[in-house]
Coordinates of C-alpha atoms in Angstrom, one line a residue:
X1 CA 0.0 0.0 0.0
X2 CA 0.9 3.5 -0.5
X3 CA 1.8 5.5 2.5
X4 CA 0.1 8.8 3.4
X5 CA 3.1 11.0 2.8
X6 CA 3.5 9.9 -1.0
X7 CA 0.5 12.1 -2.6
X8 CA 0.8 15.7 -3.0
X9 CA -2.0 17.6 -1.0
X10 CA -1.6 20.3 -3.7
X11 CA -3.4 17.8 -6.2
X12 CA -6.5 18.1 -4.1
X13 CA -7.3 21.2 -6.1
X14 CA -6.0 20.1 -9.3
X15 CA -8.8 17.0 -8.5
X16 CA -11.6 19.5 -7.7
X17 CA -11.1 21.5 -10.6
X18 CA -11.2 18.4 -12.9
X19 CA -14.8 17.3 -11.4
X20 CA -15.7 21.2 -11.5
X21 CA -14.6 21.0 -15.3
X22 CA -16.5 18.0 -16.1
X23 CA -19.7 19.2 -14.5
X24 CA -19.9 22.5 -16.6
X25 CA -18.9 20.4 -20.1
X26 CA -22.0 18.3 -19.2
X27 CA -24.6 20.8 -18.0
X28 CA -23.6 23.1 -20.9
X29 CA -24.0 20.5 -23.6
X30 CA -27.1 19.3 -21.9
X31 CA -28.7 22.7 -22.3
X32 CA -27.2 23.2 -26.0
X33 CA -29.2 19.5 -26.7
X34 CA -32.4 21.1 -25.6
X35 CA -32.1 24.6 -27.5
X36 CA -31.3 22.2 -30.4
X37 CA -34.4 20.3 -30.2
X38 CA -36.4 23.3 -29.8
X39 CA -35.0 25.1 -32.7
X40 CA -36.0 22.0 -35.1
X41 CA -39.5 22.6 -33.9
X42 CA -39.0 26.2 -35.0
X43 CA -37.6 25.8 -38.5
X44 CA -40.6 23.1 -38.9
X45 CA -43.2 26.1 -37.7
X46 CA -41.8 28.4 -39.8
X47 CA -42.0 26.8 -42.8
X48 CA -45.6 26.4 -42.6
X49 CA -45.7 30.1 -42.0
X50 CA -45.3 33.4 -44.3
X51 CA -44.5 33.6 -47.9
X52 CA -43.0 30.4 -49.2
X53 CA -39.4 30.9 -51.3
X54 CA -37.7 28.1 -52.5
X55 CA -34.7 29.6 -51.2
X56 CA -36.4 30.6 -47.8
X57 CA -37.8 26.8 -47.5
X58 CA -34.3 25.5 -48.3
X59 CA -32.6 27.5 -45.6
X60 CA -35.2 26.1 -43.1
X61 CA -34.4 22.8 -44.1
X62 CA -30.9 23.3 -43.6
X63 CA -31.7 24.5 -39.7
X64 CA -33.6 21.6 -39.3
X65 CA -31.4 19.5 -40.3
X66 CA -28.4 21.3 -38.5
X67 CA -30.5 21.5 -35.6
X68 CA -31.5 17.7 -35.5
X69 CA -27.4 16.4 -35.9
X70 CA -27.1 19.2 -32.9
X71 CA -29.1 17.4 -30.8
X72 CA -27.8 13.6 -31.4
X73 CA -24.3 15.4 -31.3
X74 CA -25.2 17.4 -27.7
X75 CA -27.2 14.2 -26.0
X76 CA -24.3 12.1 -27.0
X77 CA -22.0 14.6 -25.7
X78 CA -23.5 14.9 -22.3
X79 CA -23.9 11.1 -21.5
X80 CA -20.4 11.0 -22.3
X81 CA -19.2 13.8 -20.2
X82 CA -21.8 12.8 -17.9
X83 CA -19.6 10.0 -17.1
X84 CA -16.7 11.8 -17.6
X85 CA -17.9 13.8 -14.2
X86 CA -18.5 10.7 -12.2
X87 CA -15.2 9.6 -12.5
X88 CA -13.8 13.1 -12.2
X89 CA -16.0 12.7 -8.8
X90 CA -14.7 9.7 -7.4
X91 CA -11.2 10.2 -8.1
X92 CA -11.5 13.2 -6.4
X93 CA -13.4 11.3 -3.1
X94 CA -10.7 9.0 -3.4
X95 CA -7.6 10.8 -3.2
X96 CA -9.5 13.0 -0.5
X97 CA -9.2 9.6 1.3
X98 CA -5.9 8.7 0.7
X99 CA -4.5 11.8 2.0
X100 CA -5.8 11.1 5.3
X101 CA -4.8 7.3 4.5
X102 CA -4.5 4.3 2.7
X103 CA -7.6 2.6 5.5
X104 CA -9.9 5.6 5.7
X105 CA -12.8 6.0 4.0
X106 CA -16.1 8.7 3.8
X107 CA -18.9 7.5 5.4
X108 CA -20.8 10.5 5.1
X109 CA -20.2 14.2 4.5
X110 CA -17.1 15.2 5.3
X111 CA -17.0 12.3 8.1
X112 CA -14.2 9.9 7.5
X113 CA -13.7 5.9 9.2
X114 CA -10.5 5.0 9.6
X115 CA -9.2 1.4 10.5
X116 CA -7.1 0.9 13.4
X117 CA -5.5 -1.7 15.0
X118 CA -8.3 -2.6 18.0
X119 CA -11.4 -1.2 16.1
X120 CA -12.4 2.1 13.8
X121 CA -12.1 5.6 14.2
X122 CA -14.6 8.4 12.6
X123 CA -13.5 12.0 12.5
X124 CA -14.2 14.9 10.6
X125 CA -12.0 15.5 7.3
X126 CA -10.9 18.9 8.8
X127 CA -9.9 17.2 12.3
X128 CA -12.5 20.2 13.7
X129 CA -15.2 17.6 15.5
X130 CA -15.3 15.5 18.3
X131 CA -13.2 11.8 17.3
X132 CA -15.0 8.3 17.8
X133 CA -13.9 5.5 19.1
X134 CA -15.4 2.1 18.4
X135 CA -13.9 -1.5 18.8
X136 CA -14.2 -4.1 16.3
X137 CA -16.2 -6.6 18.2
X138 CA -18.8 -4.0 18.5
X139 CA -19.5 -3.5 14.9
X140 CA -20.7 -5.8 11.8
X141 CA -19.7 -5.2 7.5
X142 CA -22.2 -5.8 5.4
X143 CA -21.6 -5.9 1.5
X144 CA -25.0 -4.4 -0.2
X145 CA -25.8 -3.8 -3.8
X146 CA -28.4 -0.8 -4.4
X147 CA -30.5 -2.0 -7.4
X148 CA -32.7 1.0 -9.0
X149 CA -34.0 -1.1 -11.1
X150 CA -35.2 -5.1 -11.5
X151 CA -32.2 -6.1 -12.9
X152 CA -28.8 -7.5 -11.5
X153 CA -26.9 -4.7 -11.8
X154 CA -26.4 -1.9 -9.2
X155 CA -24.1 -0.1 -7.2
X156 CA -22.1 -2.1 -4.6
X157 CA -21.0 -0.8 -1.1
X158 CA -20.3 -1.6 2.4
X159 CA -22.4 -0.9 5.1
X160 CA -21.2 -0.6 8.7
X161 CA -23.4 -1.5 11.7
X162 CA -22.4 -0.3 15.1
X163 CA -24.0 0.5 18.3
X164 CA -25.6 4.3 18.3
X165 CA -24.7 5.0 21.6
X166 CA -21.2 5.4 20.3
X167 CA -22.3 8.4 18.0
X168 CA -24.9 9.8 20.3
X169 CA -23.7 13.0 22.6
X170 CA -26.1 11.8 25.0
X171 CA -24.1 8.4 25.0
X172 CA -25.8 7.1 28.7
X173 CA -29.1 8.1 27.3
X174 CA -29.0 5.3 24.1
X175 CA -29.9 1.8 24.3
X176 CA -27.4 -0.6 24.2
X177 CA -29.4 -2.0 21.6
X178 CA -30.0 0.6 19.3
X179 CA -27.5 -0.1 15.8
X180 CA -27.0 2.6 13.5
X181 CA -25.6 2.3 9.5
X182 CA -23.0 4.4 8.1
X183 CA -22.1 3.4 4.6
X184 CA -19.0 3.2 2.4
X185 CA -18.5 2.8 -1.3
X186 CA -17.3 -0.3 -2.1
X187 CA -13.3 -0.5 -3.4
X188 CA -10.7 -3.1 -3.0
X189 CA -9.1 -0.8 -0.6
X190 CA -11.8 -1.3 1.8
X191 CA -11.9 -5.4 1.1
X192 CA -8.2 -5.1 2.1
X193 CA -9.1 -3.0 4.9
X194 CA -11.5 -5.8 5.9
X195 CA -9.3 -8.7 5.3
X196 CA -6.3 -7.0 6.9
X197 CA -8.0 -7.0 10.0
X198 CA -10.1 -10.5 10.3
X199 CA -13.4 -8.7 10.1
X200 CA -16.9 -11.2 8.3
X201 CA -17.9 -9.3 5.4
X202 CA -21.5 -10.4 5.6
X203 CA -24.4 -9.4 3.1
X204 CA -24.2 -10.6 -0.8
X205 CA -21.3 -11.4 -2.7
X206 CA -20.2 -8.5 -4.9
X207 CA -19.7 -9.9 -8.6
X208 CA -18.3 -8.2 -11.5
X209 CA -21.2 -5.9 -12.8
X210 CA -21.7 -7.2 -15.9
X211 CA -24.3 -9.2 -15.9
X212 CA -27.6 -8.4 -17.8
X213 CA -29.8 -10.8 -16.8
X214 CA -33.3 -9.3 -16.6
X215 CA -35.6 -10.5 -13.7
X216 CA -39.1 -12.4 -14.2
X217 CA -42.2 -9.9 -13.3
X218 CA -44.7 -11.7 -11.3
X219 CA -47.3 -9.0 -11.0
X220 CA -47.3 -5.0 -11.9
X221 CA -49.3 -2.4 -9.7
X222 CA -49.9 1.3 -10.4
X223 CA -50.5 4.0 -7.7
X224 CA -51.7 7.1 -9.9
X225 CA -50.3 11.0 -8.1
X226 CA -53.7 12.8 -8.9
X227 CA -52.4 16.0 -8.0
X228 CA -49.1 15.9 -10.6
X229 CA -51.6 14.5 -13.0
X230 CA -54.2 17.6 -12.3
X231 CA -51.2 19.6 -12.8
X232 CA -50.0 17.8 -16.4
X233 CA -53.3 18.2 -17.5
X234 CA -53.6 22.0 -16.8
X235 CA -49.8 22.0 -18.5
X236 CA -51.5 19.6 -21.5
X237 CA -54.4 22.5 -21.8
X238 CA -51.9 25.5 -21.7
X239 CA -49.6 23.7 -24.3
X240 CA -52.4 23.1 -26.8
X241 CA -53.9 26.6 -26.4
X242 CA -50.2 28.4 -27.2
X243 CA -49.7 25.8 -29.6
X244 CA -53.2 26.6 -31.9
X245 CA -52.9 30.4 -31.4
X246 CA -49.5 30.0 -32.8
X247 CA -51.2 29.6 -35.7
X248 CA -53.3 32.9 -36.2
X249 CA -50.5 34.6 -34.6
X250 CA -48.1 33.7 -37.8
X251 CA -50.7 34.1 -40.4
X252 CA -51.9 37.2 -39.3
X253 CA -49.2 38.9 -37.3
X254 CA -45.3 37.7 -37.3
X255 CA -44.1 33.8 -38.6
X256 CA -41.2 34.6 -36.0
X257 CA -43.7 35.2 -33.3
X258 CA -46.1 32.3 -34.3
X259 CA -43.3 29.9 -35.0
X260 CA -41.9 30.7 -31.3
X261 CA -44.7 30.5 -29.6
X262 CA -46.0 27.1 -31.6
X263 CA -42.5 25.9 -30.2
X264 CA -42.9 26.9 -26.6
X265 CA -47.2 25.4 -27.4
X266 CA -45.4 22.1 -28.3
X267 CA -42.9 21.6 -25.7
X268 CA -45.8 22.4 -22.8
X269 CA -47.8 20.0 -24.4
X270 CA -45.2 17.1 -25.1
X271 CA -43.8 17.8 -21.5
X272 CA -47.6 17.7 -20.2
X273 CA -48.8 14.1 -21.6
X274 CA -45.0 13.1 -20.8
X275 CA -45.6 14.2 -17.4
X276 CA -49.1 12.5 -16.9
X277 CA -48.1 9.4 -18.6
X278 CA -45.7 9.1 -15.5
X279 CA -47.6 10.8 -12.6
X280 CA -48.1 7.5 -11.2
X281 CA -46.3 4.9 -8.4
X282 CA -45.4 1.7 -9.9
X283 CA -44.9 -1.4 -7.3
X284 CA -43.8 -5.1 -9.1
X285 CA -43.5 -8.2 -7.7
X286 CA -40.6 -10.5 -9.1
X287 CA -39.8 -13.9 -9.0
X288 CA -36.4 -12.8 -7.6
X289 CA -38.0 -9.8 -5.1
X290 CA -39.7 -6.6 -5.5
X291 CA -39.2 -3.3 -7.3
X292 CA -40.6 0.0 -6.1
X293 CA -40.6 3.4 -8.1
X294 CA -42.2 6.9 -6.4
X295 CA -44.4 8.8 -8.8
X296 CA -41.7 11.4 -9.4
X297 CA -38.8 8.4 -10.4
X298 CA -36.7 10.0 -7.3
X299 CA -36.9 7.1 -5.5
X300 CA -36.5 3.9 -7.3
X301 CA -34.9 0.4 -5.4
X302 CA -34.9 -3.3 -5.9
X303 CA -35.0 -5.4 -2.9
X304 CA -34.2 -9.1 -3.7
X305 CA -35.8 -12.0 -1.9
X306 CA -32.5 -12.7 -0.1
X307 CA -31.8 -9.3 1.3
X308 CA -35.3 -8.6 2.9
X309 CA -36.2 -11.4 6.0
X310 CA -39.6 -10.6 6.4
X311 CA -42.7 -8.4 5.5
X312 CA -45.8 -6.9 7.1
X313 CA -48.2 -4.6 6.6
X314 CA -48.1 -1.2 9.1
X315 CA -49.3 1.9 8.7
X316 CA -47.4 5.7 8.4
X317 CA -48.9 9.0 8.8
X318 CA -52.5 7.2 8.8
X319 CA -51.8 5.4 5.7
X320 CA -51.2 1.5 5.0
X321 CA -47.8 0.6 3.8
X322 CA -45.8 -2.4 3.5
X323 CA -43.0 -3.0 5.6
X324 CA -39.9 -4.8 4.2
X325 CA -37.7 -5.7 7.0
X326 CA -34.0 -6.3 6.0
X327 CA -30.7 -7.6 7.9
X328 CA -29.2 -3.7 7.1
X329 CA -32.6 -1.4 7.5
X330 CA -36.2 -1.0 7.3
X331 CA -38.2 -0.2 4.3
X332 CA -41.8 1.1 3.8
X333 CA -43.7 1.5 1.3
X334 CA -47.2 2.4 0.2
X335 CA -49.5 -0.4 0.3
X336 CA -50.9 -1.0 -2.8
X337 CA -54.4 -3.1 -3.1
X338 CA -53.2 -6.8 -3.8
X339 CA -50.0 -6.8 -3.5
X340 CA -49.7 -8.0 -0.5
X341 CA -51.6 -10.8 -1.2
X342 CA -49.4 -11.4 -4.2
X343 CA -46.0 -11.3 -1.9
X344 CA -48.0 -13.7 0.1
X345 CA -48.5 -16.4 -2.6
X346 CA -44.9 -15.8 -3.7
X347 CA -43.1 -15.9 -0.6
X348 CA -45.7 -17.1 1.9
X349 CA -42.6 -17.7 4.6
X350 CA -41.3 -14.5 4.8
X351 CA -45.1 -12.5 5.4
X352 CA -46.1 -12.3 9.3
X353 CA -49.5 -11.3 10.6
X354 CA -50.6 -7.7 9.5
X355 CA -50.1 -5.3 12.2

């Protein structure tokens, strides 16, 4: 392993201006995708509008065209520097780690765990909080994989259990035994970390990341957000108003104008049914565990069969959920009609009496 005083702190902002760089590149090109798209719409408008010219029309065909390789060229450009950014990002997090060395790790913001010889230490990055102590015997490592969608691939790292009374200020106050998570992103450093020092890496096995195998729905269940869908409808209304008086607006007044404002009609409207197409919750039940996507695709998650030990129904803020119990945290989610009976026919074993 490297040591500590190898790596130049002076390349800490040589990192952050790397990630900085890569973050602009993609937002820009993200932005120059969209004008793109809405200047096709534009040069479309506008040839339906004012006096036709072959040499006028062949101009407008030229933007459109232009504009169309724009935005392949721009959507290409900022998936690619999209990635470009999250590496920029990590190397950054990682050499942020290595300075304060080789076996510590974030575990939060700002909050580092560093490996010792009798247990772990977490500490602040600029040294300016309390330090916490806690021996190995009193924690557990668990290796999780964060699936956002029902498919094998996700993103690996290491949760670490410990006892909360350790990270409470009011340490006599805490049970001794209420466990709290932090969590680390998973990197051989850390499986060195863990090997290096005899600790069980519990959890599932992390493979490679390449597999594709798609998992086998069971059953589908929608939850429809009637508010966002009251509000893509009033969007879908606007958009279709704008995008007829567009019309009149270039035939009687200005092309420019009409052709504009038919653009800005079609995006509200595209953007509204888009919008109500999605305003909804979507719960599955798969042979190989259960997906779960909010209305507003924020929160998205896979929970396979072997991860979650049991479920129940509860209830939160006076509405029924589900409650997914795992062996590294609690999850609850809204309780759709029949899927509980669905989990129960699947995985009768793992359901307990509803609460």
């Amino acid at each position: 392993m490297k040591e500590k005083k190898e790596l130049d702190p002076n390349r800490k902002a040589a990192y952050r201006r790397s990630r900085i760089f890569a973050a602009v590149l993609t937002y820009s090109a993200g932005i120059l995708a969209l004008a793109c798209m809405i200047g096709i719409v534009v040069a479309v408008l506008m040839l339906n509008f004012g006096t036709n010219s072959e040499r006028r029309d062949l101009i407008l065909y030229i933007l459109a065209g232009a504009f169309a390789g724009g935005t392949v060229l721009f959507a290409l450009c900022t998936v690619l520097f999209s990635k470009y950014m999250n590496a920029a990002a990590a190397r950054e997090l990682d050499f942020r780690e290595r300075l304060d060395g080789e076996e510590s790790f974030f575990v939060g913001e700002g909050t580092l765990l560093t490996f010792g010889e009798k247990g772990v230490t977490l500490h602040s990055e600029d040294g300016k909080r309390e330090t916490l102590f806690v021996p190995y015997e009193e924690t557990r490592y668990i290796s999780i994989c964060t699936r956002r969608s029902p498919k094998e691939k996700g993103n690996w790292c290491v949760a670490i259990e410990m006892p909360v009374k350790y990270l409470s200020k009011k340490r006599d106050a805490a049970g001794d035994g209420e466990k709290v998570l932090v969590q680390a992103d998973a990197k051989d450093r850390l499986y060195e970390a863990l090997k290096k020092h005899g600790l069980e890496l519990l959890g599932e096995e992390r493979n490679d990341g390449k597999q594709t195998k798609k998992f086998t729905r069971v059953k589908k269940f929608s939850l429809p957000n009637r508010r966002k869908r009251k509000n893509a409808l009033i969007m879908i209304v606007a958009g279709a108003v704008v995008a007829v008086a567009s019309v009149f607006v270039g035939i009687y007044w200005s092309p420019s104008v009409g052709a504009l404002a038919g653009a800005v009609g079609c995006v509200l409207l595209f953007r509204g049914i888009l919008n109500y197409v999605r305003a909804k919750a979507v719960f599955g039940v798969y042979e190989e565990g259960i997906f779960w996507r909010e209305s507003n695709g924020a929160e998205r998650l896979f929970l396979k069969w072997e991860d979650i030990k049991e479920v129940s129904i509860g209830e939160q803020n006076g509405y029924p959920v589900l409650i997914f119990r795992c062996s590294y945290g609690r999850y609850a989610i809204p309780a759709v009609e029949g899927a509980y009976e669905s989990i129960k026919e699947l995985k009768k074993e793992k359901c307990t009496t509803e609460n």
